[in-house]
């Protein structure tokens, strides 16, 4: 009896395990694969929808894992999920202020896995299902969801990306090994001849210093007196034949210390020098290079033939080094620098002179070439052939300047003009002032062109360039801004007036120096203030701020102006109406009432 799809989904989602059962998942896959219609897909979607609606985070987590498996394999299932995306966002991500159910740890795990799975859906199926892209934008910009962790996990777990990355890495590694094999072959062909020549030279030197075994045996037989004939080889062969017939043997003991005894003296010193030179090459150059070849060839499969040749070279170099060590050659000379004895014999070491800092600076200045010195350097002033350009210009333009300066001004007008004349710093405009022709070549050297040759006439500056030199740029300096002082008159609130005006505060009059409490400083006499406003509306704050002495002064001033105006005008008939109180009088009455 076949298990229904609803039972399979319920078994997978309510198992209580963080991972799905592999056998049950495979059984569900087979049921979906063999179903020709889309009815099984629809039933699976409905069963998963019911599982996601349950108020348990672990059940929703298992349902989401199963939905991801079916989503990656069924187009019909993807269409159903895309149509119900908003509801799925609420169930697995908690959008629209929907809280995920308990347990809390599984709720957080559900949210993280949902973000990771949905990002994977967008990456793999976003081109074919545009609503997935719209949903991703909604989650990112409207719900302000952070997909950084999901992106990192997707890049780490995505199987296709892992296979592609492994394929790229293997291709790069194989390409690197091919290039390494080619480079090793080229380097081997280029260096093989030099290594063989060095080894052959060492073998020849060893043959000169160390005798062969046959030579030792021949010399030993001659000294023992076994043969006295001229034909030593023939007698030796006859003796060996007799001994072989009688089945006799000869034991020859060779002392290796005696064989390799080769002390350096004046006769063989040249041979030892050659051995040291080629030994240095073998130890410091050839042996490390061969080791590098072996390391590269060990990682390459198709390099057996070349590896055999390299091993042969390494063996020959090792044998040559061992022979040099048996000869008693000290390898410490390789770490020392080679000095030429002939050069050291011709010269004697002398103590270095003690030179202080000032002498060193003077020597450096003397070493400079004064011919190419720049204008303004101290070297030019020390040159006796050098003349200041300003002296030449003054002598050329004003030959009688010294005479006029000694005689002084001719009249009083010129003396007054000299007193009021402004002093201008010397510049390029004064240097070229009044000149019409200026030579462009100031180096003193002849200018020659590589094709046109030298110019017939001397090069002169153009009029535009000369006008530019005769102009002086004057930069405007902005005047310093003065600090605008605050009024600092006491206010009814206990604070000081913060207004900043240049001359006069519209509420408290002229800006005068005041102390920290806002009172006038001692010894300061304020100037007469302007006429007070004649407005009939006076606020309580302004009345309290005024002083009785200030009010009396303003009243006297107003009376004086009124009398002056009355004298200037024609007499008029007296009016029967009662005169209105002026603003000052009303102010006095208000202050007196308050007191």
XYZ file of C-alpha atoms in Angstrom:
595
model
C 0.000 0.000 0.000
C 1.431 3.316 -1.113
C 1.730 6.121 1.404
C -0.023 9.296 0.385
C 1.909 12.477 -0.342
C 0.279 14.260 2.611
C 1.506 11.535 4.959
C 5.047 11.728 3.568
C 5.149 15.516 4.002
C 3.708 15.255 7.516
C 6.282 12.600 8.441
C 9.153 14.746 7.194
C 7.997 17.983 8.836
C 6.996 16.540 12.222
C 9.977 14.267 12.775
C 11.642 16.735 15.176
C 15.044 16.406 13.477
C 17.020 19.332 12.099
C 17.753 17.356 8.904
C 15.298 15.493 6.696
C 15.212 11.717 6.478
C 16.981 10.677 3.270
C 14.841 7.576 2.589
C 11.554 9.446 2.975
C 12.798 12.278 0.771
C 13.838 9.814 -1.944
C 10.430 8.133 -1.761
C 8.709 11.499 -2.246
C 11.015 12.289 -5.169
C 10.084 9.031 -6.892
C 6.383 9.709 -6.432
C 6.753 13.197 -7.973
C 8.936 11.908 -10.810
C 6.627 9.118 -11.955
C 3.497 11.286 -11.765
C 2.825 12.458 -15.309
C 0.262 15.047 -14.258
C 0.840 18.030 -11.981
C -1.586 16.727 -9.358
C 1.205 15.362 -7.151
C 3.013 18.724 -7.279
C -0.158 20.541 -6.281
C -0.773 18.134 -3.388
C 2.818 18.585 -2.197
C 2.468 22.372 -2.294
C -0.783 22.273 -0.339
C 0.717 19.939 2.264
C 3.749 22.227 2.666
C 1.461 25.242 2.927
C -0.393 23.575 5.821
C 2.899 22.706 7.520
C 4.077 26.336 7.239
C 0.842 27.572 8.798
C 1.486 25.633 12.008
C 2.589 27.650 15.033
C 5.894 25.879 15.524
C 9.234 27.142 14.203
C 10.820 23.678 13.908
C 7.936 22.380 11.774
C 8.267 25.404 9.485
C 12.031 24.857 9.276
C 11.581 21.271 8.062
C 8.855 22.348 5.614
C 11.148 25.034 4.186
C 13.944 22.495 3.627
C 11.562 20.156 1.804
C 10.164 23.044 -0.251
C 13.682 23.967 -1.357
C 14.278 20.410 -2.621
C 11.062 20.378 -4.664
C 11.535 23.992 -5.839
C 14.905 23.205 -7.460
C 13.357 20.281 -9.437
C 9.834 21.323 -10.488
C 8.743 24.203 -12.689
C 5.088 23.822 -11.627
C 6.049 24.035 -7.972
C 8.039 27.220 -8.664
C 5.005 28.811 -10.281
C 2.866 27.983 -7.226
C 5.465 29.399 -4.834
C 5.880 32.612 -6.859
C 2.117 33.214 -6.777
C 2.095 32.937 -2.979
C 5.354 34.782 -2.208
C 3.866 37.440 0.156
C 2.308 34.787 2.372
C 5.476 32.718 2.407
C 7.489 35.830 3.415
C 5.213 36.263 6.428
C 5.503 32.605 7.445
C 9.288 32.125 7.126
C 10.721 35.686 7.383
C 8.205 37.450 9.608
C 7.439 40.389 7.299
C 4.555 42.839 7.804
C 5.246 42.839 11.557
C 4.423 39.125 11.799
C 6.328 37.352 14.555
C 7.710 33.892 14.045
C 6.467 31.223 16.485
C 8.494 29.606 19.268
C 11.002 28.076 19.992
C 13.170 31.186 19.682
C 16.360 29.393 18.585
C 14.554 27.640 15.761
C 12.812 30.889 14.800
C 16.172 32.620 14.280
C 17.480 29.586 12.395
C 14.339 29.620 10.234
C 14.836 33.298 9.351
C 18.538 32.840 8.435
C 17.867 29.717 6.346
C 14.936 31.387 4.568
C 17.118 34.359 3.595
C 19.855 32.041 2.334
C 17.453 29.803 0.360
C 15.598 32.739 -1.170
C 18.854 34.387 -2.267
C 19.809 31.076 -3.918
C 16.440 31.002 -5.726
C 17.008 34.533 -7.032
C 20.527 33.721 -8.242
C 19.562 30.500 -10.025
C 15.986 31.189 -11.221
C 15.686 34.986 -11.151
C 16.042 35.361 -14.913
C 13.059 33.094 -15.585
C 10.816 34.238 -12.729
C 10.763 38.021 -12.481
C 8.614 38.017 -9.337
C 11.507 36.477 -7.430
C 13.611 39.549 -8.264
C 10.798 41.887 -7.249
C 10.421 40.034 -3.967
C 14.160 40.318 -3.310
C 14.050 44.072 -3.891
C 11.066 44.353 -1.548
C 12.871 42.490 1.221
C 16.077 44.462 0.772
C 14.786 48.021 0.412
C 11.351 47.975 2.090
C 11.852 45.440 4.871
C 15.556 46.444 5.225
C 16.786 42.848 5.388
C 20.523 42.160 5.434
C 21.567 39.465 2.940
C 25.333 39.624 3.578
C 25.408 36.398 5.582
C 23.123 34.704 3.061
C 25.407 35.719 0.182
C 28.454 34.380 2.021
C 26.799 31.069 2.830
C 25.487 30.682 -0.715
C 28.919 31.215 -2.212
C 30.336 28.661 0.198
C 27.667 25.940 -0.203
C 26.447 26.301 -3.773
C 27.430 23.007 -5.516
C 27.605 24.493 -8.998
C 29.811 27.306 -7.821
C 32.019 24.823 -5.960
C 32.394 22.652 -9.064
C 33.128 25.670 -11.235
C 35.678 26.955 -8.715
C 37.345 23.533 -8.533
C 37.434 23.297 -12.315
C 38.991 26.728 -12.631
C 41.547 25.878 -9.962
C 42.495 22.612 -11.674
C 42.802 24.314 -15.050
C 44.992 27.039 -13.575
C 47.123 24.424 -11.819
C 47.588 22.362 -14.979
C 48.456 25.490 -16.949
C 50.983 26.474 -14.292
C 52.540 23.000 -14.378
C 52.828 23.154 -18.152
C 54.559 26.504 -17.970
C 56.813 25.178 -15.218
C 57.789 22.154 -17.349
C 58.596 24.360 -20.315
C 60.662 26.733 -18.167
C 62.563 23.849 -16.533
C 63.334 22.311 -19.929
C 64.592 25.628 -21.290
C 66.674 26.292 -18.189
C 68.087 22.757 -18.255
C 69.124 23.014 -21.910
C 70.695 26.397 -21.255
C 72.623 25.385 -18.111
C 73.492 21.735 -18.836
C 76.631 22.514 -20.811
C 78.019 24.856 -18.124
C 77.421 22.254 -15.399
C 79.105 19.482 -17.404
C 82.111 21.700 -18.150
C 82.507 22.520 -14.454
C 82.266 18.848 -13.480
C 84.787 17.817 -16.170
C 87.204 20.481 -14.959
C 86.913 19.224 -11.385
C 87.493 15.621 -12.524
C 90.664 16.683 -14.369
C 91.922 18.482 -11.276
C 91.193 15.422 -9.147
C 93.134 13.249 -11.623
C 96.135 15.565 -11.280
C 96.105 15.564 -7.474
C 94.950 11.963 -6.772
C 96.569 8.968 -8.600
C 94.550 6.141 -10.061
C 94.437 2.604 -8.561
C 96.464 1.084 -11.463
C 99.195 3.646 -10.970
C 99.370 2.856 -7.270
C 99.668 -0.867 -7.924
C 102.372 -0.335 -10.548
C 104.422 1.922 -8.313
C 104.035 -0.494 -5.369
C 105.306 -3.448 -7.482
C 108.278 -1.456 -8.689
C 109.330 -0.468 -5.197
C 109.008 -4.092 -3.891
C 111.442 -5.386 -6.488
C 109.229 -8.147 -7.867
C 110.173 -7.304 -11.440
C 113.433 -5.923 -12.716
C 112.823 -6.223 -16.457
C 111.876 -3.398 -18.778
C 108.634 -5.067 -19.832
C 106.721 -4.707 -16.539
C 103.348 -5.387 -18.085
C 104.400 -8.699 -19.609
C 105.955 -9.989 -16.374
C 102.903 -8.930 -14.432
C 100.655 -10.845 -16.797
C 102.863 -13.985 -16.510
C 102.793 -13.850 -12.715
C 99.051 -13.434 -12.658
C 98.641 -16.398 -15.026
C 100.771 -18.672 -12.819
C 98.854 -17.611 -9.726
C 95.561 -18.251 -11.445
C 96.699 -21.748 -12.484
C 97.725 -22.545 -8.915
C 94.499 -20.969 -7.650
C 96.334 -18.392 -5.632
C 95.048 -14.911 -4.840
C 96.645 -11.577 -4.029
C 95.226 -9.256 -1.371
C 95.970 -5.575 -1.939
C 95.266 -3.201 0.952
C 94.947 0.439 -0.051
C 94.931 3.122 2.623
C 92.446 5.824 1.498
C 94.126 8.415 3.695
C 97.373 7.842 1.892
C 95.675 7.849 -1.516
C 93.971 11.194 -0.908
C 96.969 12.838 0.647
C 97.400 16.003 -1.414
C 98.735 18.978 0.444
C 98.613 22.399 -1.159
C 102.022 23.833 -2.048
C 103.532 26.185 -4.561
C 103.422 23.575 -7.322
C 99.740 22.628 -7.094
C 98.325 25.906 -5.731
C 96.951 26.796 -9.181
C 95.042 23.491 -9.278
C 93.544 24.146 -5.856
C 92.491 27.650 -6.948
C 90.662 26.199 -9.948
C 88.951 23.625 -7.709
C 87.818 26.361 -5.317
C 86.391 28.477 -8.145
C 84.377 25.652 -9.663
C 83.397 24.325 -6.249
C 81.910 27.731 -5.470
C 79.830 27.518 -8.661
C 78.637 24.012 -7.863
C 77.641 24.807 -4.281
C 76.179 28.302 -4.685
C 74.746 28.227 -8.222
C 74.287 24.798 -9.773
C 73.177 22.760 -6.765
C 70.332 25.171 -5.700
C 69.150 25.393 -9.304
C 69.016 21.610 -9.624
C 67.024 21.403 -6.380
C 64.490 23.880 -7.771
C 64.166 21.766 -10.930
C 63.485 18.657 -8.852
C 60.818 20.390 -6.754
C 58.974 21.537 -9.877
C 59.292 18.195 -11.666
C 57.988 16.238 -8.656
C 54.552 17.869 -9.156
C 54.465 17.200 -12.921
C 53.413 13.796 -14.179
C 54.796 13.890 -17.736
C 58.390 14.643 -16.735
C 59.977 11.254 -16.065
C 62.675 11.610 -18.729
C 63.694 15.104 -17.706
C 63.574 14.118 -14.018
C 66.065 11.289 -14.713
C 68.489 13.713 -16.364
C 68.191 16.146 -13.467
C 68.819 13.348 -10.957
C 71.953 12.387 -12.851
C 73.261 15.945 -12.660
C 72.468 16.120 -8.945
C 74.408 12.881 -8.340
C 77.470 14.140 -10.248
C 77.467 17.433 -8.349
C 77.174 15.617 -5.005
C 80.093 13.291 -5.882
C 82.285 16.252 -6.889
C 81.500 18.090 -3.647
C 82.322 14.988 -1.599
C 85.671 14.602 -3.400
C 86.517 18.232 -2.599
C 85.621 17.596 1.044
C 87.873 14.477 1.066
C 90.745 16.591 -0.264
C 90.450 18.738 2.856
C 89.253 21.918 1.153
C 87.741 24.310 3.655
C 84.307 25.556 2.552
C 84.494 28.666 4.738
C 86.099 30.689 1.964
C 82.752 30.823 0.141
C 81.327 33.198 2.735
C 84.233 35.635 2.405
C 84.548 38.387 -0.167
C 87.251 37.953 -2.784
C 89.886 40.685 -2.575
C 92.567 41.352 -5.156
C 95.878 40.872 -3.402
C 97.795 42.714 -6.108
C 95.822 45.924 -5.549
C 96.196 45.739 -1.774
C 99.961 45.310 -2.041
C 100.463 48.449 -4.119
C 98.649 50.814 -1.714
C 99.076 51.338 1.987
C 96.271 52.106 4.387
C 96.378 55.635 5.716
C 94.290 57.127 8.522
C 91.266 59.038 7.267
C 91.518 62.805 7.838
C 89.172 64.291 10.406
C 86.910 66.821 8.696
C 84.332 68.780 10.649
C 80.927 69.774 9.345
C 81.845 73.297 8.204
C 84.857 72.082 6.213
C 82.713 69.391 4.554
C 80.115 71.974 3.510
C 82.850 74.258 2.146
C 84.380 71.379 0.147
C 80.990 70.479 -1.333
C 80.415 74.081 -2.367
C 83.857 74.278 -3.987
C 83.196 71.080 -5.975
C 80.235 72.663 -7.736
C 80.819 73.835 -11.280
C 80.564 77.630 -11.240
C 80.027 77.754 -15.017
C 76.535 76.280 -14.679
C 75.705 77.845 -11.291
C 72.249 79.338 -10.861
C 71.522 82.993 -10.204
C 71.729 83.919 -6.536
C 74.161 81.185 -5.459
C 77.143 82.033 -3.282
C 79.508 80.449 -5.809
C 78.851 83.233 -8.331
C 79.854 85.944 -5.855
C 83.181 84.182 -5.287
C 83.883 84.178 -9.042
C 86.028 87.259 -9.926
C 84.643 87.323 -13.490
C 81.028 87.574 -12.309
C 79.213 90.961 -12.190
C 75.752 91.555 -10.795
C 73.194 92.155 -13.598
C 71.741 95.090 -11.676
C 75.089 96.943 -11.782
C 75.402 96.421 -15.534
C 71.828 97.583 -16.092
C 72.281 100.732 -13.968
C 75.536 101.609 -15.750
C 73.915 101.079 -19.161
C 70.683 102.979 -18.537
C 71.917 105.614 -16.044
C 75.623 106.273 -16.607
C 75.480 109.482 -14.536
C 73.411 108.046 -11.673
C 76.295 108.157 -9.217
C 77.015 111.806 -10.045
C 73.381 112.820 -9.489
C 73.223 110.912 -6.243
C 76.321 112.656 -4.946
C 75.118 116.095 -6.022
C 71.625 115.551 -4.524
C 68.311 116.975 -5.812
C 68.507 120.086 -7.984
C 65.468 121.874 -6.554
C 63.026 121.740 -3.677
C 60.194 120.305 -5.825
C 62.210 117.193 -6.592
C 63.121 116.879 -2.905
C 59.442 116.989 -1.912
C 58.570 114.432 -4.580
C 61.282 112.116 -3.297
C 59.928 112.407 0.221
C 56.369 111.513 -0.839
C 57.329 108.928 -3.463
C 56.315 105.360 -2.421
C 58.979 102.732 -1.927
C 58.416 99.787 -4.315
C 60.219 96.484 -3.922
C 62.478 95.468 -6.777
C 60.933 93.033 -9.227
C 60.879 91.860 -12.845
C 58.772 94.861 -13.926
C 61.443 97.313 -12.755
C 64.205 95.205 -14.255
C 62.679 95.376 -17.749
C 61.071 98.830 -17.344
C 61.493 101.038 -20.421
C 63.243 98.364 -22.500
C 62.072 97.692 -26.036
C 64.404 94.858 -27.007
C 65.365 92.051 -24.651
C 67.555 89.142 -25.654
C 65.764 85.810 -25.050
C 69.043 83.869 -24.816
C 70.482 84.635 -21.371
C 72.670 81.517 -21.105
C 75.636 82.993 -22.981
C 75.808 79.872 -25.180
C 75.151 79.684 -28.883
C 71.798 78.150 -29.758
C 72.047 75.683 -32.589
C 69.290 73.631 -34.190
C 70.025 70.080 -35.240
C 68.658 70.694 -38.760
C 68.459 74.477 -39.288
C 71.810 75.295 -37.717
C 72.475 78.486 -35.741
C 70.350 81.641 -36.070
C 71.715 84.665 -37.899
C 70.216 87.210 -35.492
C 69.993 87.072 -31.743
C 66.611 85.836 -30.458
C 64.519 88.628 -28.945
C 61.458 88.524 -26.737
C 58.158 89.379 -28.391
C 56.217 92.498 -27.490
C 53.525 90.480 -25.730
C 56.086 88.704 -23.577
C 57.853 91.986 -22.814
C 54.563 93.639 -21.792
C 53.893 90.748 -19.453
C 57.307 91.143 -17.846
C 56.756 94.876 -17.329
C 53.506 94.347 -15.401
C 53.312 93.770 -11.666
C 50.627 91.752 -9.978
C 49.293 93.367 -6.819
C 47.200 91.130 -4.615
C 44.367 92.705 -2.671
C 44.518 92.009 1.028
C 41.149 91.900 2.679
C 41.035 94.167 5.742
C 40.617 92.530 9.081
C 37.075 92.360 10.281
C 36.430 94.208 13.488
C 34.630 92.437 16.251
C 31.117 93.804 16.778
C 30.588 94.241 20.497
C 27.384 93.200 22.186
C 25.103 95.761 23.863
C 25.250 93.955 27.258
C 22.608 96.181 28.810
C 20.784 94.501 31.740
C 17.371 93.042 30.929
C 14.448 92.432 33.309
C 15.048 88.698 33.054
C 18.473 89.113 34.653
C 20.390 88.434 31.463
C 22.337 90.890 29.316
C 21.223 92.205 25.944
C 22.821 89.981 23.255
C 22.275 92.354 20.312
C 25.356 93.286 18.289
C 25.213 96.641 16.494
C 27.991 98.821 15.163
C 27.060 102.097 16.873
C 23.701 102.049 18.589
C 21.327 99.455 20.002
C 17.719 100.230 18.984
C 16.515 99.300 22.492
C 19.205 100.617 24.835
C 20.935 103.374 22.911
C 24.643 103.771 22.109
C 26.971 100.822 22.581
C 29.084 101.684 25.622
C 31.590 99.693 27.678
C 29.919 97.733 30.475
C 31.113 95.404 33.201
C 30.036 91.826 33.855
C 26.797 92.983 35.552
C 25.911 95.262 32.616
C 26.605 98.531 34.444
C 28.597 101.368 32.910
C 32.281 101.217 33.709
C 33.637 103.819 36.133
C 35.054 106.992 34.567
C 33.182 106.605 31.304
C 30.980 109.542 30.170
C 28.466 108.467 27.524
C 27.775 110.739 24.582
C 24.433 112.453 24.154
C 21.992 110.007 22.781
C 19.739 110.684 19.851
C 16.148 111.785 20.206
C 14.014 109.145 21.829
C 11.101 107.717 19.861
C 7.809 109.536 20.349
C 5.659 106.473 20.095
C 2.761 106.425 22.508
C 3.148 102.696 23.137
C 5.909 101.972 25.624
C 6.598 98.482 26.887
C 7.255 97.704 30.522
C 10.676 96.227 29.787
C 11.981 99.415 28.128
C 10.631 101.562 30.961
C 12.355 99.489 33.627
C 15.646 99.535 31.690
C 15.776 103.349 31.548
C 17.465 105.342 34.255
C 16.038 108.561 35.736
C 19.148 110.558 34.805
C 18.877 109.405 31.184
C 15.225 110.395 31.078
C 15.978 113.874 32.490
C 18.755 114.371 29.933
C 16.427 113.407 27.106
C 13.742 115.755 28.433
C 16.130 118.719 28.587
C 17.318 118.028 25.083
C 13.775 117.841 23.767
C 12.851 121.145 25.465
C 15.872 122.881 23.975
C 14.944 121.714 20.478
C 11.321 122.758 20.981
C 12.345 126.307 21.995
C 14.621 126.591 18.989
C 11.810 125.545 16.671
C 9.373 127.997 18.306
C 11.694 130.949 17.736
C 12.172 130.057 14.105
C 8.436 129.770 13.390
C 5.909 132.657 13.158
C 3.728 133.286 16.187
C 0.377 131.574 16.054
C -2.849 132.043 17.989
C -2.929 130.269 21.283
C -4.924 127.115 21.135
C -7.690 126.539 23.662
C -7.054 122.792 23.592
C -4.957 121.236 26.307
C -1.510 120.217 25.091
C -0.893 116.520 24.969
C 1.862 114.996 27.008
C 4.993 114.163 25.070
C 6.596 110.771 25.146
C 9.330 111.922 27.553
C 6.835 113.369 30.033
C 4.751 110.226 29.945
C 7.933 108.266 30.572
C 8.779 110.466 33.603
C 5.287 110.066 35.046
C 5.425 106.283 34.627
C 8.793 106.037 36.412
C 7.621 108.289 39.273
C 4.465 106.208 39.736
C 6.498 103.026 39.963
C 8.706 104.539 42.630
